[in-house]
Amino acid sequence: MRRHRVTVLGAAVLTAVLAGSFTWYISGLPTHRPDFAMMWAAMQLRDPYDRAALVAALHWEAKFPVAFVYPPTALPLFGLLGLMSMRAALVLWAAVSAAAMALASRSRWAPFLLLTPPMLWAIPGGQTSVLLGAILLGCLLLLDRPVLSGLLLGFALCLKPQVALALPLLLAVERRWDVLVAAAATFALMAALSALLFGPAEWVQWARSLPAFIRLHEANPLLHRNEIAPGLPLWIRAAALLAGGVLAAIALRRGNPVEAFAIAAGAGLVGSAHAMGYEFAMFVPTLPALIGRRGWSASAIILFVMIPGFIWFGLPPFPFRFLALLLLMAAAAVDGLLAPRAQPELASAGPAHENDGEMVKEPCG
């Protein structure tokens, strides 16, 4: 077990170095306009939610949508990155996100995950989806450590709450109140820190910025092209969150946290009014475990992570992305329902070792 942990840690370091180097190269290209630039530039402004000032600061062509709509709980994190130069902050963000992805995958093959289309898309753009997927998966993998698990969930809710909403439902179904309390405390602490550093008025400014962002979202063709599930009515989105939470709880109850994450995260993307193609990177750390089990969800994830190719090869991204997302959720749900329930008494059968994220029991003698 110790050797496996050292191997995974080494893979995470290598993944971080490769991701940082790749991002450093891409960020030097004159045509590079990462979404991360909006996060960094917003921190240079007196009011991060002043869209007119942000547009003036970036000097981007009119066709590129510009907005900063992360909640005030995310401001302390982005504020730290704003103290650095934009290129250095982007490289650091990419390296940390890639390392977190590698650790969540618990696989020595993690560096190769950088070659999947979602990672090639998300990493140089500085997208939050890489880190978000790692910490949400980590939340479910570390449920035996409720304080740490809750801290991870709380951090995810601070960063991008609309994508993480299915997990609190899942934990409520499972009555994991200790994890939920730790998550709520983390969120409250970040909210208080944000109010102290940036002022409580930023909550008002953030709320005022949302209608303008919705109008931008409806009018900009680039945003429409990158969306996963456009045009869904609110009741379908709410039903997806509820169903995702329940089905994920069933998978978790049978000892399948990876499948539970795939269902809950997929439900979050369907339920979100702003879920873009780069969110696919959330699911990349599940690849080693799912492929190792060779279940339904393994086949679905292979198709799912290739979906960004629809953009690169000129095929229409919708409804292919949405259908692939539903396929992944359905496959993970089937795996969660059909897999045998975990047998606690097997814990005494003998010592265990980890094999690329899987806990394998060895017989004594």
mmCIF file of C-alpha atoms in Angstrom:
data_model
loop_
_atom_site.group_PDB
_atom_site.id
_atom_site.type_symbol
_atom_site.label_atom_id
_atom_site.label_comp_id
_atom_site.label_asym_id
_atom_site.label_seq_id
_atom_site.Cartn_x
_atom_site.Cartn_y
_atom_site.Cartn_z
ATOM 1 C CA MET A 1 0.000 0.000 0.000
ATOM 2 C CA ARG A 2 2.772 2.419 0.897
ATOM 3 C CA ARG A 3 4.600 1.728 -2.369
ATOM 4 C CA HIS A 4 1.398 2.366 -4.304
ATOM 5 C CA ARG A 5 0.904 5.690 -2.540
ATOM 6 C CA VAL A 6 4.451 6.751 -3.358
ATOM 7 C CA THR A 7 3.880 5.745 -7.002
ATOM 8 C CA VAL A 8 0.650 7.753 -7.180
ATOM 9 C CA LEU A 9 2.335 10.751 -5.583
ATOM 10 C CA GLY A 10 5.158 10.540 -8.105
ATOM 11 C CA ALA A 11 2.627 10.307 -10.947
ATOM 12 C CA ALA A 12 0.857 13.394 -9.581
ATOM 13 C CA VAL A 13 4.117 15.374 -9.527
ATOM 14 C CA LEU A 14 4.922 14.320 -13.100
ATOM 15 C CA THR A 15 1.382 15.177 -14.214
ATOM 16 C CA ALA A 16 1.692 18.635 -12.648
ATOM 17 C CA VAL A 17 5.023 19.286 -14.353
ATOM 18 C CA LEU A 18 3.715 18.179 -17.747
ATOM 19 C CA ALA A 19 0.515 20.217 -17.407
ATOM 20 C CA GLY A 20 2.416 23.296 -16.292
ATOM 21 C CA SER A 21 4.924 22.993 -19.141
ATOM 22 C CA PHE A 22 2.181 22.489 -21.723
ATOM 23 C CA THR A 23 0.237 25.470 -20.401
ATOM 24 C CA TRP A 24 3.350 27.652 -20.354
ATOM 25 C CA TYR A 25 3.918 26.886 -24.032
ATOM 26 C CA ILE A 26 0.310 27.437 -25.088
ATOM 27 C CA SER A 27 0.021 30.650 -23.072
ATOM 28 C CA GLY A 28 2.877 32.134 -25.082
ATOM 29 C CA LEU A 29 0.964 31.866 -28.367
ATOM 30 C CA PRO A 30 -0.464 35.192 -29.579
ATOM 31 C CA THR A 31 -3.914 33.688 -30.254
ATOM 32 C CA HIS A 32 -4.307 32.228 -26.769
ATOM 33 C CA ARG A 33 -7.304 33.697 -24.896
ATOM 34 C CA PRO A 34 -7.901 31.513 -21.851
ATOM 35 C CA ASP A 35 -11.030 31.881 -19.770
ATOM 36 C CA PHE A 36 -8.648 32.076 -16.826
ATOM 37 C CA ALA A 37 -7.728 35.559 -18.023
ATOM 38 C CA MET A 38 -11.200 36.737 -16.986
ATOM 39 C CA MET A 39 -10.710 35.387 -13.469
ATOM 40 C CA TRP A 40 -7.288 36.997 -13.172
ATOM 41 C CA ALA A 41 -8.291 40.328 -14.721
ATOM 42 C CA ALA A 42 -11.371 40.570 -12.493
ATOM 43 C CA MET A 43 -9.082 40.506 -9.463
ATOM 44 C CA GLN A 44 -7.260 43.570 -10.787
ATOM 45 C CA LEU A 45 -10.478 45.611 -10.765
ATOM 46 C CA ARG A 46 -12.056 47.536 -7.929
ATOM 47 C CA ASP A 47 -15.280 45.625 -8.567
ATOM 48 C CA PRO A 48 -14.758 42.105 -10.031
ATOM 49 C CA TYR A 49 -18.388 42.062 -11.243
ATOM 50 C CA ASP A 50 -18.104 45.270 -13.296
ATOM 51 C CA ARG A 51 -18.408 43.716 -16.752
ATOM 52 C CA ALA A 52 -17.741 46.959 -18.654
ATOM 53 C CA ALA A 53 -14.454 47.428 -16.803
ATOM 54 C CA LEU A 54 -13.544 43.786 -17.416
ATOM 55 C CA VAL A 55 -14.194 44.089 -21.156
ATOM 56 C CA ALA A 56 -12.025 47.218 -21.277
ATOM 57 C CA ALA A 57 -9.230 45.518 -19.343
ATOM 58 C CA LEU A 58 -9.036 42.461 -21.625
ATOM 59 C CA HIS A 59 -9.320 44.200 -25.012
ATOM 60 C CA TRP A 60 -10.759 41.068 -26.632
ATOM 61 C CA GLU A 61 -12.655 41.033 -29.905
ATOM 62 C CA ALA A 62 -16.397 41.523 -29.519
ATOM 63 C CA LYS A 63 -17.187 37.934 -30.534
ATOM 64 C CA PHE A 64 -15.505 36.566 -27.385
ATOM 65 C CA PRO A 65 -17.845 36.575 -24.372
ATOM 66 C CA VAL A 66 -16.437 38.313 -21.305
ATOM 67 C CA ALA A 67 -17.918 37.948 -17.828
ATOM 68 C CA PHE A 68 -16.969 37.024 -14.275
ATOM 69 C CA VAL A 69 -19.830 35.375 -12.395
ATOM 70 C CA TYR A 70 -18.138 33.181 -9.814
ATOM 71 C CA PRO A 71 -19.752 33.667 -6.387
ATOM 72 C CA PRO A 72 -18.033 35.868 -3.782
ATOM 73 C CA THR A 73 -16.946 32.731 -1.907
ATOM 74 C CA ALA A 74 -14.473 32.125 -4.749
ATOM 75 C CA LEU A 75 -12.913 35.589 -4.499
ATOM 76 C CA PRO A 76 -10.291 34.749 -1.810
ATOM 77 C CA LEU A 77 -8.900 31.958 -4.003
ATOM 78 C CA PHE A 78 -8.784 34.009 -7.187
ATOM 79 C CA GLY A 79 -7.491 36.968 -5.202
ATOM 80 C CA LEU A 80 -4.365 34.989 -4.300
ATOM 81 C CA LEU A 81 -3.797 34.127 -7.951
ATOM 82 C CA GLY A 82 -4.351 37.772 -8.854
ATOM 83 C CA LEU A 83 -1.210 38.714 -6.921
ATOM 84 C CA MET A 84 0.888 36.959 -9.580
ATOM 85 C CA SER A 85 1.382 37.727 -13.254
ATOM 86 C CA MET A 86 -1.377 36.278 -15.428
ATOM 87 C CA ARG A 87 0.860 33.740 -17.156
ATOM 88 C CA ALA A 88 2.457 32.539 -13.915
ATOM 89 C CA ALA A 89 -0.946 32.259 -12.225
ATOM 90 C CA LEU A 90 -2.343 30.268 -15.153
ATOM 91 C CA VAL A 91 0.587 27.826 -15.127
ATOM 92 C CA LEU A 92 0.301 27.365 -11.355
ATOM 93 C CA TRP A 93 -3.451 26.796 -11.609
ATOM 94 C CA ALA A 94 -2.949 24.226 -14.375
ATOM 95 C CA ALA A 95 -0.253 22.386 -12.421
ATOM 96 C CA VAL A 96 -2.266 22.276 -9.181
ATOM 97 C CA SER A 97 -5.422 21.192 -11.008
ATOM 98 C CA ALA A 98 -3.571 18.426 -12.863
ATOM 99 C CA ALA A 99 -1.944 17.196 -9.661
ATOM 100 C CA ALA A 100 -5.334 17.057 -7.935
ATOM 101 C CA MET A 101 -6.770 15.131 -10.889
ATOM 102 C CA ALA A 102 -3.902 12.634 -10.702
ATOM 103 C CA LEU A 103 -4.328 12.126 -6.956
ATOM 104 C CA ALA A 104 -8.077 11.609 -7.343
ATOM 105 C CA SER A 105 -7.475 9.005 -10.057
ATOM 106 C CA ARG A 106 -5.208 7.055 -7.659
ATOM 107 C CA SER A 107 -3.387 5.660 -10.694
ATOM 108 C CA ARG A 108 0.208 5.536 -11.833
ATOM 109 C CA TRP A 109 -1.101 6.111 -15.358
ATOM 110 C CA ALA A 110 -2.375 9.585 -14.493
ATOM 111 C CA PRO A 111 0.105 11.495 -16.728
ATOM 112 C CA PHE A 112 -1.475 9.829 -19.774
ATOM 113 C CA LEU A 113 -4.863 11.276 -18.797
ATOM 114 C CA LEU A 114 -3.534 14.656 -19.936
ATOM 115 C CA LEU A 115 -3.853 13.347 -23.510
ATOM 116 C CA THR A 116 -7.636 12.946 -23.310
ATOM 117 C CA PRO A 117 -9.570 15.596 -25.273
ATOM 118 C CA PRO A 118 -11.234 17.175 -22.208
ATOM 119 C CA MET A 119 -7.878 17.749 -20.518
ATOM 120 C CA LEU A 120 -6.266 19.117 -23.671
ATOM 121 C CA TRP A 121 -9.189 21.541 -23.833
ATOM 122 C CA ALA A 122 -9.504 22.473 -20.161
ATOM 123 C CA ILE A 123 -5.939 22.607 -18.856
ATOM 124 C CA PRO A 124 -4.449 25.374 -21.080
ATOM 125 C CA GLY A 125 -7.658 27.385 -20.701
ATOM 126 C CA GLY A 126 -7.349 27.348 -16.928
ATOM 127 C CA GLN A 127 -10.843 25.896 -16.510
ATOM 128 C CA THR A 128 -12.076 25.126 -13.009
ATOM 129 C CA SER A 129 -13.609 21.810 -14.119
ATOM 130 C CA VAL A 130 -10.345 19.871 -13.665
ATOM 131 C CA LEU A 131 -9.939 20.839 -10.025
ATOM 132 C CA LEU A 132 -13.680 20.662 -9.393
ATOM 133 C CA GLY A 133 -13.926 17.071 -10.620
ATOM 134 C CA ALA A 134 -10.941 16.032 -8.516
ATOM 135 C CA ILE A 135 -12.270 17.489 -5.275
ATOM 136 C CA LEU A 136 -15.824 16.181 -5.782
ATOM 137 C CA LEU A 137 -14.524 12.686 -6.496
ATOM 138 C CA GLY A 138 -12.207 13.043 -3.522
ATOM 139 C CA CYS A 139 -15.200 13.969 -1.353
ATOM 140 C CA LEU A 140 -16.799 10.585 -2.041
ATOM 141 C CA LEU A 141 -13.564 8.617 -1.828
ATOM 142 C CA LEU A 142 -12.805 10.093 1.613
ATOM 143 C CA LEU A 143 -16.181 9.672 3.296
ATOM 144 C CA ASP A 144 -14.489 7.684 6.057
ATOM 145 C CA ARG A 145 -12.811 10.992 6.976
ATOM 146 C CA PRO A 146 -15.906 13.208 7.246
ATOM 147 C CA VAL A 147 -14.165 16.476 8.107
ATOM 148 C CA LEU A 148 -11.839 16.277 5.103
ATOM 149 C CA SER A 149 -14.654 15.042 2.867
ATOM 150 C CA GLY A 150 -16.881 17.916 3.963
ATOM 151 C CA LEU A 151 -14.086 20.431 3.474
ATOM 152 C CA LEU A 152 -13.690 19.285 -0.132
ATOM 153 C CA LEU A 153 -17.431 19.507 -0.783
ATOM 154 C CA GLY A 154 -17.597 22.938 0.833
ATOM 155 C CA PHE A 155 -14.738 24.146 -1.344
ATOM 156 C CA ALA A 156 -16.521 22.868 -4.456
ATOM 157 C CA LEU A 157 -19.700 24.691 -3.442
ATOM 158 C CA CYS A 158 -17.673 27.867 -2.956
ATOM 159 C CA LEU A 159 -16.134 27.574 -6.399
ATOM 160 C CA LYS A 160 -19.013 26.416 -8.612
ATOM 161 C CA PRO A 161 -22.123 25.571 -6.555
ATOM 162 C CA GLN A 162 -24.449 24.801 -9.473
ATOM 163 C CA VAL A 163 -22.333 21.827 -10.587
ATOM 164 C CA ALA A 164 -21.922 20.373 -7.086
ATOM 165 C CA LEU A 165 -25.573 20.536 -5.982
ATOM 166 C CA ALA A 166 -26.335 16.821 -6.461
ATOM 167 C CA LEU A 167 -23.738 15.801 -3.878
ATOM 168 C CA PRO A 168 -25.474 17.421 -0.884
ATOM 169 C CA LEU A 169 -28.649 15.618 -1.980
ATOM 170 C CA LEU A 170 -26.710 12.366 -2.179
ATOM 171 C CA LEU A 171 -25.236 12.875 1.289
ATOM 172 C CA ALA A 172 -28.624 13.829 2.722
ATOM 173 C CA VAL A 173 -30.138 10.609 1.354
ATOM 174 C CA GLU A 174 -27.255 8.721 2.971
ATOM 175 C CA ARG A 175 -27.649 10.733 6.201
ATOM 176 C CA ARG A 176 -24.023 11.790 6.180
ATOM 177 C CA TRP A 177 -24.785 14.764 8.394
ATOM 178 C CA ASP A 178 -21.215 15.046 9.666
ATOM 179 C CA VAL A 179 -19.947 15.592 6.119
ATOM 180 C CA LEU A 180 -22.699 18.115 5.379
ATOM 181 C CA VAL A 181 -21.961 20.047 8.573
ATOM 182 C CA ALA A 182 -18.268 20.230 7.659
ATOM 183 C CA ALA A 183 -19.201 21.399 4.141
ATOM 184 C CA ALA A 184 -21.546 24.075 5.504
ATOM 185 C CA ALA A 185 -18.872 25.275 7.923
ATOM 186 C CA THR A 186 -16.338 25.515 5.097
ATOM 187 C CA PHE A 187 -18.756 27.508 2.944
ATOM 188 C CA ALA A 188 -19.613 29.837 5.844
ATOM 189 C CA LEU A 189 -15.927 30.394 6.598
ATOM 190 C CA MET A 190 -15.174 31.267 2.971
ATOM 191 C CA ALA A 191 -18.182 33.604 2.857
ATOM 192 C CA ALA A 192 -16.972 35.385 5.989
ATOM 193 C CA LEU A 193 -13.426 35.618 4.610
ATOM 194 C CA SER A 194 -14.755 37.033 1.343
ATOM 195 C CA ALA A 195 -16.828 39.650 3.186
ATOM 196 C CA LEU A 196 -13.788 40.605 5.268
ATOM 197 C CA LEU A 197 -11.386 40.912 2.332
ATOM 198 C CA PHE A 198 -13.680 42.244 -0.400
ATOM 199 C CA GLY A 199 -16.643 43.648 1.497
ATOM 200 C CA PRO A 200 -20.184 42.290 1.942
ATOM 201 C CA ALA A 201 -21.424 44.511 -0.915
ATOM 202 C CA GLU A 202 -19.883 42.060 -3.409
ATOM 203 C CA TRP A 203 -22.815 39.724 -2.783
ATOM 204 C CA VAL A 204 -25.141 42.449 -4.046
ATOM 205 C CA GLN A 205 -22.904 43.149 -7.038
ATOM 206 C CA TRP A 206 -22.759 39.453 -7.873
ATOM 207 C CA ALA A 207 -26.553 39.107 -7.734
ATOM 208 C CA ARG A 208 -26.927 42.151 -9.985
ATOM 209 C CA SER A 209 -24.458 40.739 -12.526
ATOM 210 C CA LEU A 210 -26.378 37.490 -13.074
ATOM 211 C CA PRO A 211 -29.241 38.857 -15.254
ATOM 212 C CA ALA A 212 -26.715 40.530 -17.570
ATOM 213 C CA PHE A 213 -24.793 37.272 -17.833
ATOM 214 C CA ILE A 214 -27.979 35.381 -18.701
ATOM 215 C CA ARG A 215 -28.653 37.873 -21.507
ATOM 216 C CA LEU A 216 -25.066 37.468 -22.726
ATOM 217 C CA HIS A 217 -25.459 33.702 -22.599
ATOM 218 C CA GLU A 218 -28.604 33.843 -24.735
ATOM 219 C CA ALA A 219 -27.132 36.203 -27.327
ATOM 220 C CA ASN A 220 -23.585 34.886 -27.816
ATOM 221 C CA PRO A 221 -23.197 32.084 -30.415
ATOM 222 C CA LEU A 222 -19.901 30.838 -28.956
ATOM 223 C CA LEU A 223 -21.566 30.157 -25.623
ATOM 224 C CA HIS A 224 -24.427 28.349 -27.344
ATOM 225 C CA ARG A 225 -21.995 26.185 -29.293
ATOM 226 C CA ASN A 226 -20.086 25.145 -26.190
ATOM 227 C CA GLU A 227 -23.089 24.336 -24.008
ATOM 228 C CA ILE A 228 -23.873 20.743 -22.997
ATOM 229 C CA ALA A 229 -27.644 20.835 -22.454
ATOM 230 C CA PRO A 230 -29.133 24.081 -23.790
ATOM 231 C CA GLY A 231 -32.793 24.980 -23.590
ATOM 232 C CA LEU A 232 -33.907 22.524 -20.924
ATOM 233 C CA PRO A 233 -36.837 23.754 -18.809
ATOM 234 C CA LEU A 234 -36.264 24.343 -15.130
ATOM 235 C CA TRP A 235 -38.363 21.368 -14.004
ATOM 236 C CA ILE A 236 -36.232 18.937 -16.025
ATOM 237 C CA ARG A 237 -33.062 20.362 -14.518
ATOM 238 C CA ALA A 238 -34.508 20.075 -11.005
ATOM 239 C CA ALA A 239 -35.687 16.500 -11.672
ATOM 240 C CA ALA A 240 -32.212 15.578 -12.946
ATOM 241 C CA LEU A 241 -30.616 16.828 -9.735
ATOM 242 C CA LEU A 242 -33.086 14.915 -7.565
ATOM 243 C CA ALA A 243 -32.819 11.681 -9.567
ATOM 244 C CA GLY A 244 -29.031 11.985 -9.700
ATOM 245 C CA GLY A 245 -28.800 12.347 -5.941
ATOM 246 C CA VAL A 246 -30.953 9.261 -5.305
ATOM 247 C CA LEU A 247 -29.254 7.036 -7.911
ATOM 248 C CA ALA A 248 -25.830 8.144 -6.730
ATOM 249 C CA ALA A 249 -26.813 7.229 -3.167
ATOM 250 C CA ILE A 250 -27.740 3.720 -4.353
ATOM 251 C CA ALA A 251 -24.368 3.322 -6.063
ATOM 252 C CA LEU A 252 -22.543 4.619 -3.002
ATOM 253 C CA ARG A 253 -24.494 2.292 -0.713
ATOM 254 C CA ARG A 254 -23.234 -0.673 -2.762
ATOM 255 C CA GLY A 255 -19.651 0.465 -2.365
ATOM 256 C CA ASN A 256 -19.215 2.197 -5.753
ATOM 257 C CA PRO A 257 -18.056 5.772 -5.054
ATOM 258 C CA VAL A 258 -16.704 6.262 -8.590
ATOM 259 C CA GLU A 259 -20.068 5.405 -10.155
ATOM 260 C CA ALA A 260 -21.789 7.571 -7.540
ATOM 261 C CA PHE A 261 -19.575 10.490 -8.543
ATOM 262 C CA ALA A 262 -20.270 9.984 -12.263
ATOM 263 C CA ILE A 263 -24.032 10.049 -11.619
ATOM 264 C CA ALA A 264 -23.978 13.017 -9.239
ATOM 265 C CA ALA A 265 -21.593 15.103 -11.336
ATOM 266 C CA GLY A 266 -23.544 14.326 -14.519
ATOM 267 C CA ALA A 267 -26.772 15.355 -12.794
ATOM 268 C CA GLY A 268 -25.104 18.583 -11.743
ATOM 269 C CA LEU A 269 -24.197 19.369 -15.341
ATOM 270 C CA VAL A 270 -27.726 18.653 -16.560
ATOM 271 C CA GLY A 271 -29.172 20.708 -13.720
ATOM 272 C CA SER A 272 -26.873 23.670 -14.306
ATOM 273 C CA ALA A 273 -28.073 26.498 -16.524
ATOM 274 C CA HIS A 274 -24.449 27.118 -17.564
ATOM 275 C CA ALA A 275 -22.552 23.882 -18.240
ATOM 276 C CA MET A 276 -20.037 24.026 -21.061
ATOM 277 C CA GLY A 277 -18.030 21.445 -22.971
ATOM 278 C CA TYR A 278 -14.903 21.933 -20.889
ATOM 279 C CA GLU A 279 -16.793 20.526 -17.875
ATOM 280 C CA PHE A 280 -16.123 17.068 -19.416
ATOM 281 C CA ALA A 281 -12.727 17.165 -17.718
ATOM 282 C CA MET A 282 -14.474 16.522 -14.390
ATOM 283 C CA PHE A 283 -14.823 12.845 -15.284
ATOM 284 C CA VAL A 284 -11.261 12.163 -16.428
ATOM 285 C CA PRO A 285 -9.947 10.936 -13.022
ATOM 286 C CA THR A 286 -12.566 8.155 -13.042
ATOM 287 C CA LEU A 287 -11.052 6.518 -16.142
ATOM 288 C CA PRO A 288 -8.527 4.170 -14.452
ATOM 289 C CA ALA A 289 -11.046 2.764 -11.966
ATOM 290 C CA LEU A 290 -13.866 2.339 -14.493
ATOM 291 C CA ILE A 291 -11.697 0.763 -17.168
ATOM 292 C CA GLY A 292 -10.151 -1.513 -14.544
ATOM 293 C CA ARG A 293 -13.614 -2.826 -13.708
ATOM 294 C CA ARG A 294 -14.641 -3.077 -17.371
ATOM 295 C CA GLY A 295 -18.276 -2.436 -16.561
ATOM 296 C CA TRP A 296 -20.962 -0.570 -18.467
ATOM 297 C CA SER A 297 -19.667 2.726 -17.188
ATOM 298 C CA ALA A 298 -16.187 1.922 -18.533
ATOM 299 C CA SER A 299 -17.570 1.743 -22.066
ATOM 300 C CA ALA A 300 -19.591 4.906 -21.538
ATOM 301 C CA ILE A 301 -16.699 6.941 -20.183
ATOM 302 C CA ILE A 302 -14.501 6.081 -23.179
ATOM 303 C CA LEU A 303 -17.177 7.501 -25.472
ATOM 304 C CA PHE A 304 -17.816 10.406 -23.157
ATOM 305 C CA VAL A 305 -14.250 11.681 -22.968
ATOM 306 C CA MET A 306 -14.037 11.660 -26.773
ATOM 307 C CA ILE A 307 -17.070 13.913 -27.218
ATOM 308 C CA PRO A 308 -15.042 17.158 -27.551
ATOM 309 C CA GLY A 309 -13.864 15.740 -30.869
ATOM 310 C CA PHE A 310 -17.275 16.686 -32.226
ATOM 311 C CA ILE A 311 -16.136 20.288 -32.063
ATOM 312 C CA TRP A 312 -12.722 19.720 -33.566
ATOM 313 C CA PHE A 313 -14.039 17.691 -36.507
ATOM 314 C CA GLY A 314 -16.962 19.964 -37.304
ATOM 315 C CA LEU A 315 -19.757 17.669 -36.053
ATOM 316 C CA PRO A 316 -22.607 19.331 -34.161
ATOM 317 C CA PRO A 317 -21.881 19.264 -30.413
ATOM 318 C CA PHE A 318 -25.577 19.078 -29.520
ATOM 319 C CA PRO A 319 -27.281 16.672 -28.962
ATOM 320 C CA PHE A 320 -24.213 14.410 -28.985
ATOM 321 C CA ARG A 321 -22.768 15.843 -25.757
ATOM 322 C CA PHE A 322 -26.063 15.620 -23.944
ATOM 323 C CA LEU A 323 -26.705 12.062 -25.129
ATOM 324 C CA ALA A 324 -23.208 10.996 -24.108
ATOM 325 C CA LEU A 325 -23.729 12.535 -20.682
ATOM 326 C CA LEU A 326 -26.992 10.619 -20.267
ATOM 327 C CA LEU A 327 -25.244 7.431 -21.428
ATOM 328 C CA LEU A 328 -22.525 7.854 -18.832
ATOM 329 C CA MET A 329 -25.040 8.481 -16.035
ATOM 330 C CA ALA A 330 -27.195 5.512 -17.090
ATOM 331 C CA ALA A 331 -24.193 3.196 -17.325
ATOM 332 C CA ALA A 332 -22.906 4.255 -13.918
ATOM 333 C CA ALA A 333 -26.397 3.788 -12.472
ATOM 334 C CA VAL A 334 -26.645 0.275 -13.945
ATOM 335 C CA ASP A 335 -23.235 -0.601 -12.527
ATOM 336 C CA GLY A 336 -24.299 0.774 -9.170
ATOM 337 C CA LEU A 337 -27.540 -1.207 -9.150
ATOM 338 C CA LEU A 338 -26.159 -4.519 -10.394
ATOM 339 C CA ALA A 339 -22.854 -4.588 -8.559
ATOM 340 C CA PRO A 340 -22.889 -6.821 -5.470
ATOM 341 C CA ARG A 341 -23.343 -5.004 -2.201
ATOM 342 C CA ALA A 342 -20.106 -4.473 -0.279
ATOM 343 C CA GLN A 343 -19.571 -7.139 2.376
ATOM 344 C CA PRO A 344 -18.115 -5.584 5.551
ATOM 345 C CA GLU A 345 -17.176 -9.001 6.960
ATOM 346 C CA LEU A 346 -14.620 -9.442 4.175
ATOM 347 C CA ALA A 347 -12.473 -6.851 5.919
ATOM 348 C CA SER A 348 -11.119 -9.599 8.148
ATOM 349 C CA ALA A 349 -10.219 -11.925 5.271
ATOM 350 C CA GLY A 350 -6.651 -10.690 5.063
ATOM 351 C CA PRO A 351 -4.381 -7.756 4.286
ATOM 352 C CA ALA A 352 -5.250 -5.430 1.462
ATOM 353 C CA HIS A 353 -3.305 -3.623 -1.176
ATOM 354 C CA GLU A 354 -4.316 -0.957 -3.653
ATOM 355 C CA ASN A 355 -4.163 -1.511 -7.385
ATOM 356 C CA ASP A 356 -4.653 1.698 -9.367
ATOM 357 C CA GLY A 357 -7.403 2.968 -7.149
ATOM 358 C CA GLU A 358 -8.992 -0.418 -6.408
ATOM 359 C CA MET A 359 -8.788 -2.010 -2.987
ATOM 360 C CA VAL A 360 -7.952 -5.694 -3.454
ATOM 361 C CA LYS A 361 -8.214 -8.257 -0.679
ATOM 362 C CA GLU A 362 -5.586 -10.941 -0.380
ATOM 363 C CA PRO A 363 -6.281 -14.232 1.429
ATOM 364 C CA CYS A 364 -4.253 -15.006 4.506
ATOM 365 C CA GLY A 365 -1.657 -17.720 4.346
#
